[in-house]
Amino acid sequence: MTGSLIGIFLTAIFIENFVLNQILGLCPFIGVSSRTESAVGMGISVTFVMVMAGVATWGIQNLVLIPYSLEYLQTVSFILIIAALVQFVEMVIKKLAPALYKSLGVFLPLITTNCAVLGVALINVKRNYGLLESSFHALGGGLGFLLALVIMSGIRERLAISEVPVAMRGAPIAFITAGLLATAFMGLSGLI
Amino acid sequence: MKNNANLLNELTKGIWKENPIFVISLGLCPTIAVTSSMTNAIGMGLACMFVLVCSNLFISLIRNIVPNAVRIPSFIVVIATFVTILDKLVQAYVPALSASLGIFIPLIVVNCIILGRAEAFACKNSPIASIFDGIGMGLGFTIALSLIAFFRELLGDGALLGYKIPFFADAPALIMIMPPGGFIVFGLLIALKRNYDLKGKFTK
Amino acid sequence: MPKQMLKTALFLFIISSVSGLLLALTEQITAPAIIAINENIEMQARSQVLPQAKTFKTENQITIGYKEDTSIAGFVIAVKPKAYAAELSMLVGIDLKGKITGTKILAHSETPGLGAKITADEFHNKFMKVIEKIENPNFKVTKDGGDIDAITAATITSRAFCDGINEAKKIYDENAVKFITSTGGKS
């Protein structure tokens, strides 16, 4: 973590991948990764929310919470901001890409409870990132999430047409696949 | 009599039939992240149970006066408040747990189990029933987390609850306490339970 | 309907106020304990690397440790060398003669079983033995011609540790000496 923006960005995608290394954002990861189309749509939506949330939460933390000694309101204010942002993104997607809106279904409002979104905001605060660093970190995190989702959906589309034992179908085999993916990503550690 | 039987049911359904992790698949993030040691798993489970019971109770108490339009935001405020209270209490009185669970304590606020139970149960049932539902789901969550952690800590660290176990401590499979191990153990356990539901036994 | 909206707004106001009040109350009750715990952790870490010091004071990049009789015991320097996965956050204690009195790893993201062994007593004890035996040790791993034995299969982490030590020594040379001469070794 050299502190440089590119370093933060790339680290967030490959070395500290939110899903496969930090284990954040699992629910939609398993729920939406069975088809590549919805995986891409979800990944982009989450990236969008993450960047906006990263900026908004930085603003609240540094312009309101710290100056007025209200840090204990962090959890409440962060999650409310995220909920509001997701509502906003929902309205935008419904208007601009109704097909995507339908295919994402209930998982779109569920972005509010995506650990990766609140997670990136909390990590930004913990590492004392400035505004630019927070944004790059959030952008990298979202793209890393998208990457993991797309790889996963590619594999799962193939799994769907192979012979899997009955008890393993669906969730079990998805998790084991995720485990193998996570192992592969561990190999990227130490690159930067 | 019937009331007591019902309450007992609310308590126990969370442990097997409607286990939040293995059946409903809620609250996955902490499931894989904190189960690398049994102490962390139990700590997280109990922490969630605290928030779950408090929020279930509070939401059940206000269920008739919440305006429908602001239902979800109100629930979020309630849950976030209790999570912050828990966070501060743990930081002040169990700092070791706060250090080992890290951001996963504030992340309890987005644990789908809590909002899920608020929506599915607490806003439609009495406060007492909601408390029992909270305890039951919390117990089920804690037991599920501990089960996963049991295997991961034993195989990955050669220990249980921090105490080294002779045979396993000699050559632990480190990958078990890292993310991949978590995914794999979890997947296998779901498969085992599925098999049991289908065929009445755990294997074959 | 304005009346409905008024009710909703009132409800939101009440619930936010109750939440705010509860949280402010919790903060009042727990803040002293939390501050005490954090100070304790910091104190313990510093005492571990500079055992002779009883109190500490931080100025710029360097923390000065004072003995009970208020003379300077030495310095505690925090460094964050880049290691394998991320940074190694460490404290280095150096006494008035420029000798290292202790080191402590505060945080790391190294691989368990490999780089993570940098926090183990085994490595630390070996390191302190080198300091005892050799007058002016070359703080590099043996592969690079130095006096420090790297951890097996964790050369990068070991190198990072050495980088940290050297950086601490540099900060010491730049700052501590000035401090000693300006205050004559007393606080």
Short mmCIF file of N, CA and C in Angstrom, two decimals, chain C residues 100-157:
data_model
loop_
_atom_site.label_atom_id
_atom_site.label_comp_id
_atom_site.label_asym_id
_atom_site.label_seq_id
_atom_site.Cartn_x
_atom_site.Cartn_y
_atom_site.Cartn_z
N ILE C 100 19.68 -0.71 19.97
CA ILE C 100 18.26 -1.06 19.94
C ILE C 100 17.88 -1.84 21.19
N THR C 101 16.84 -1.37 21.89
CA THR C 101 16.43 -2.02 23.13
C THR C 101 15.26 -2.97 22.94
N GLY C 102 14.56 -2.86 21.81
CA GLY C 102 13.44 -3.77 21.59
C GLY C 102 12.68 -3.39 20.33
N THR C 103 11.96 -4.35 19.80
CA THR C 103 11.10 -4.07 18.64
C THR C 103 9.75 -4.70 18.88
N LYS C 104 8.73 -4.15 18.22
CA LYS C 104 7.41 -4.76 18.35
C LYS C 104 6.64 -4.53 17.05
N ILE C 105 6.03 -5.58 16.56
CA ILE C 105 5.19 -5.46 15.37
C ILE C 105 3.78 -5.14 15.82
N LEU C 106 3.26 -3.98 15.42
CA LEU C 106 1.93 -3.59 15.85
C LEU C 106 0.85 -4.17 14.95
N ALA C 107 1.11 -4.19 13.64
CA ALA C 107 0.10 -4.71 12.71
C ALA C 107 0.79 -5.19 11.45
N HIS C 108 0.21 -6.20 10.82
CA HIS C 108 0.75 -6.70 9.55
C HIS C 108 -0.32 -7.46 8.81
N SER C 109 -0.07 -7.69 7.51
CA SER C 109 -1.02 -8.51 6.74
C SER C 109 -0.30 -9.67 6.10
N GLU C 110 0.75 -10.17 6.73
CA GLU C 110 1.54 -11.22 6.11
C GLU C 110 0.85 -12.58 6.20
N THR C 111 1.38 -13.52 5.42
CA THR C 111 0.75 -14.84 5.34
C THR C 111 0.93 -15.62 6.63
N PRO C 112 -0.15 -16.15 7.17
CA PRO C 112 -0.04 -16.97 8.38
C PRO C 112 0.89 -18.15 8.15
N GLY C 113 1.78 -18.43 9.09
CA GLY C 113 2.66 -19.59 8.94
C GLY C 113 3.94 -19.25 8.19
N LEU C 114 3.95 -18.13 7.50
CA LEU C 114 5.17 -17.75 6.78
C LEU C 114 5.61 -16.37 7.27
N GLY C 115 5.20 -15.32 6.56
CA GLY C 115 5.60 -13.97 6.96
C GLY C 115 5.10 -13.61 8.35
N ALA C 116 3.98 -14.21 8.74
CA ALA C 116 3.40 -13.88 10.05
C ALA C 116 4.31 -14.28 11.19
N LYS C 117 5.28 -15.15 10.92
CA LYS C 117 6.22 -15.58 11.96
C LYS C 117 7.09 -14.43 12.43
N ILE C 118 6.98 -13.28 11.74
CA ILE C 118 7.78 -12.12 12.12
C ILE C 118 7.39 -11.64 13.51
N THR C 119 6.17 -11.96 13.96
CA THR C 119 5.74 -11.54 15.28
C THR C 119 6.11 -12.56 16.36
N ALA C 120 6.62 -13.72 15.93
CA ALA C 120 6.90 -14.79 16.89
C ALA C 120 8.10 -14.47 17.77
N ASP C 121 8.07 -15.03 18.99
CA ASP C 121 9.18 -14.80 19.94
C ASP C 121 10.49 -15.30 19.36
N GLU C 122 10.42 -16.40 18.59
CA GLU C 122 11.63 -17.01 18.05
C GLU C 122 12.44 -15.98 17.26
N PHE C 123 11.76 -15.31 16.34
CA PHE C 123 12.45 -14.33 15.51
C PHE C 123 12.98 -13.17 16.34
N HIS C 124 12.14 -12.68 17.25
CA HIS C 124 12.53 -11.53 18.06
C HIS C 124 13.73 -11.85 18.93
N ASN C 125 13.70 -13.05 19.56
CA ASN C 125 14.82 -13.43 20.42
C ASN C 125 16.12 -13.55 19.65
N LYS C 126 16.03 -14.17 18.45
CA LYS C 126 17.23 -14.28 17.62
C LYS C 126 17.77 -12.90 17.28
N PHE C 127 16.85 -12.01 16.97
CA PHE C 127 17.25 -10.64 16.59
C PHE C 127 17.97 -9.96 17.75
N MET C 128 17.39 -10.06 18.95
CA MET C 128 17.99 -9.40 20.11
C MET C 128 19.35 -10.01 20.45
N LYS C 129 19.51 -11.34 20.16
CA LYS C 129 20.81 -11.98 20.41
C LYS C 129 21.86 -11.37 19.51
N VAL C 130 21.48 -11.11 18.24
CA VAL C 130 22.44 -10.50 17.31
C VAL C 130 22.89 -9.15 17.86
N ILE C 131 21.96 -8.39 18.40
CA ILE C 131 22.30 -7.07 18.93
C ILE C 131 23.25 -7.19 20.11
N GLU C 132 23.03 -8.24 20.93
CA GLU C 132 23.91 -8.43 22.08
C GLU C 132 25.31 -8.79 21.65
N LYS C 133 25.38 -9.72 20.68
CA LYS C 133 26.69 -10.28 20.33
C LYS C 133 27.53 -9.33 19.48
N ILE C 134 26.88 -8.65 18.52
CA ILE C 134 27.66 -7.84 17.58
C ILE C 134 27.57 -6.36 17.94
N GLU C 135 28.70 -5.69 17.86
CA GLU C 135 28.77 -4.29 18.30
C GLU C 135 27.89 -3.39 17.44
N ASN C 136 28.15 -3.35 16.15
CA ASN C 136 27.37 -2.52 15.23
C ASN C 136 26.82 -3.38 14.12
N PRO C 137 25.72 -4.06 14.36
CA PRO C 137 25.25 -5.07 13.39
C PRO C 137 24.85 -4.44 12.05
N ASN C 138 25.03 -5.23 11.01
CA ASN C 138 24.55 -4.79 9.70
C ASN C 138 23.12 -5.29 9.58
N PHE C 139 22.16 -4.37 9.64
CA PHE C 139 20.77 -4.79 9.66
C PHE C 139 20.26 -5.10 8.26
N LYS C 140 20.75 -6.23 7.75
CA LYS C 140 20.20 -6.74 6.49
C LYS C 140 20.15 -8.25 6.63
N VAL C 141 19.34 -8.91 5.77
CA VAL C 141 19.29 -10.37 5.88
C VAL C 141 20.60 -10.95 5.34
N THR C 142 20.93 -12.15 5.79
CA THR C 142 22.21 -12.76 5.42
C THR C 142 22.36 -12.87 3.92
N LYS C 143 21.22 -13.05 3.21
CA LYS C 143 21.28 -13.13 1.74
C LYS C 143 21.84 -11.86 1.15
N ASP C 144 21.57 -10.72 1.84
CA ASP C 144 22.06 -9.45 1.31
C ASP C 144 23.38 -9.05 1.97
N GLY C 145 24.00 -10.01 2.65
CA GLY C 145 25.31 -9.73 3.25
C GLY C 145 25.23 -9.19 4.66
N GLY C 146 24.08 -9.31 5.29
CA GLY C 146 23.94 -8.73 6.62
C GLY C 146 24.05 -9.77 7.72
N ASP C 147 23.65 -9.37 8.93
CA ASP C 147 23.81 -10.23 10.09
C ASP C 147 22.49 -10.87 10.55
N ILE C 148 21.37 -10.55 9.90
CA ILE C 148 20.08 -11.04 10.39
C ILE C 148 19.65 -12.27 9.61
N ASP C 149 19.30 -13.32 10.35
CA ASP C 149 18.78 -14.54 9.72
C ASP C 149 17.33 -14.32 9.29
N ALA C 150 17.07 -14.48 7.99
CA ALA C 150 15.68 -14.32 7.54
C ALA C 150 14.85 -15.53 7.95
N ILE C 151 13.53 -15.33 8.04
CA ILE C 151 12.64 -16.46 8.33
C ILE C 151 12.57 -17.32 7.07
N THR C 152 12.61 -18.65 7.26
CA THR C 152 12.57 -19.54 6.10
C THR C 152 11.34 -19.27 5.26
N ALA C 153 11.55 -19.08 3.95
CA ALA C 153 10.47 -18.84 2.98
C ALA C 153 9.73 -17.55 3.23
N ALA C 154 10.30 -16.64 4.00
CA ALA C 154 9.65 -15.34 4.22
C ALA C 154 10.71 -14.26 4.14
N THR C 155 11.49 -14.32 3.05
CA THR C 155 12.60 -13.36 2.91
C THR C 155 12.10 -11.95 2.79
N ILE C 156 11.02 -11.75 2.02
CA ILE C 156 10.54 -10.39 1.79
C ILE C 156 10.09 -9.74 3.10
N THR C 157 9.36 -10.50 3.93
CA THR C 157 8.92 -9.97 5.20
C THR C 157 10.12 -9.64 6.08
#
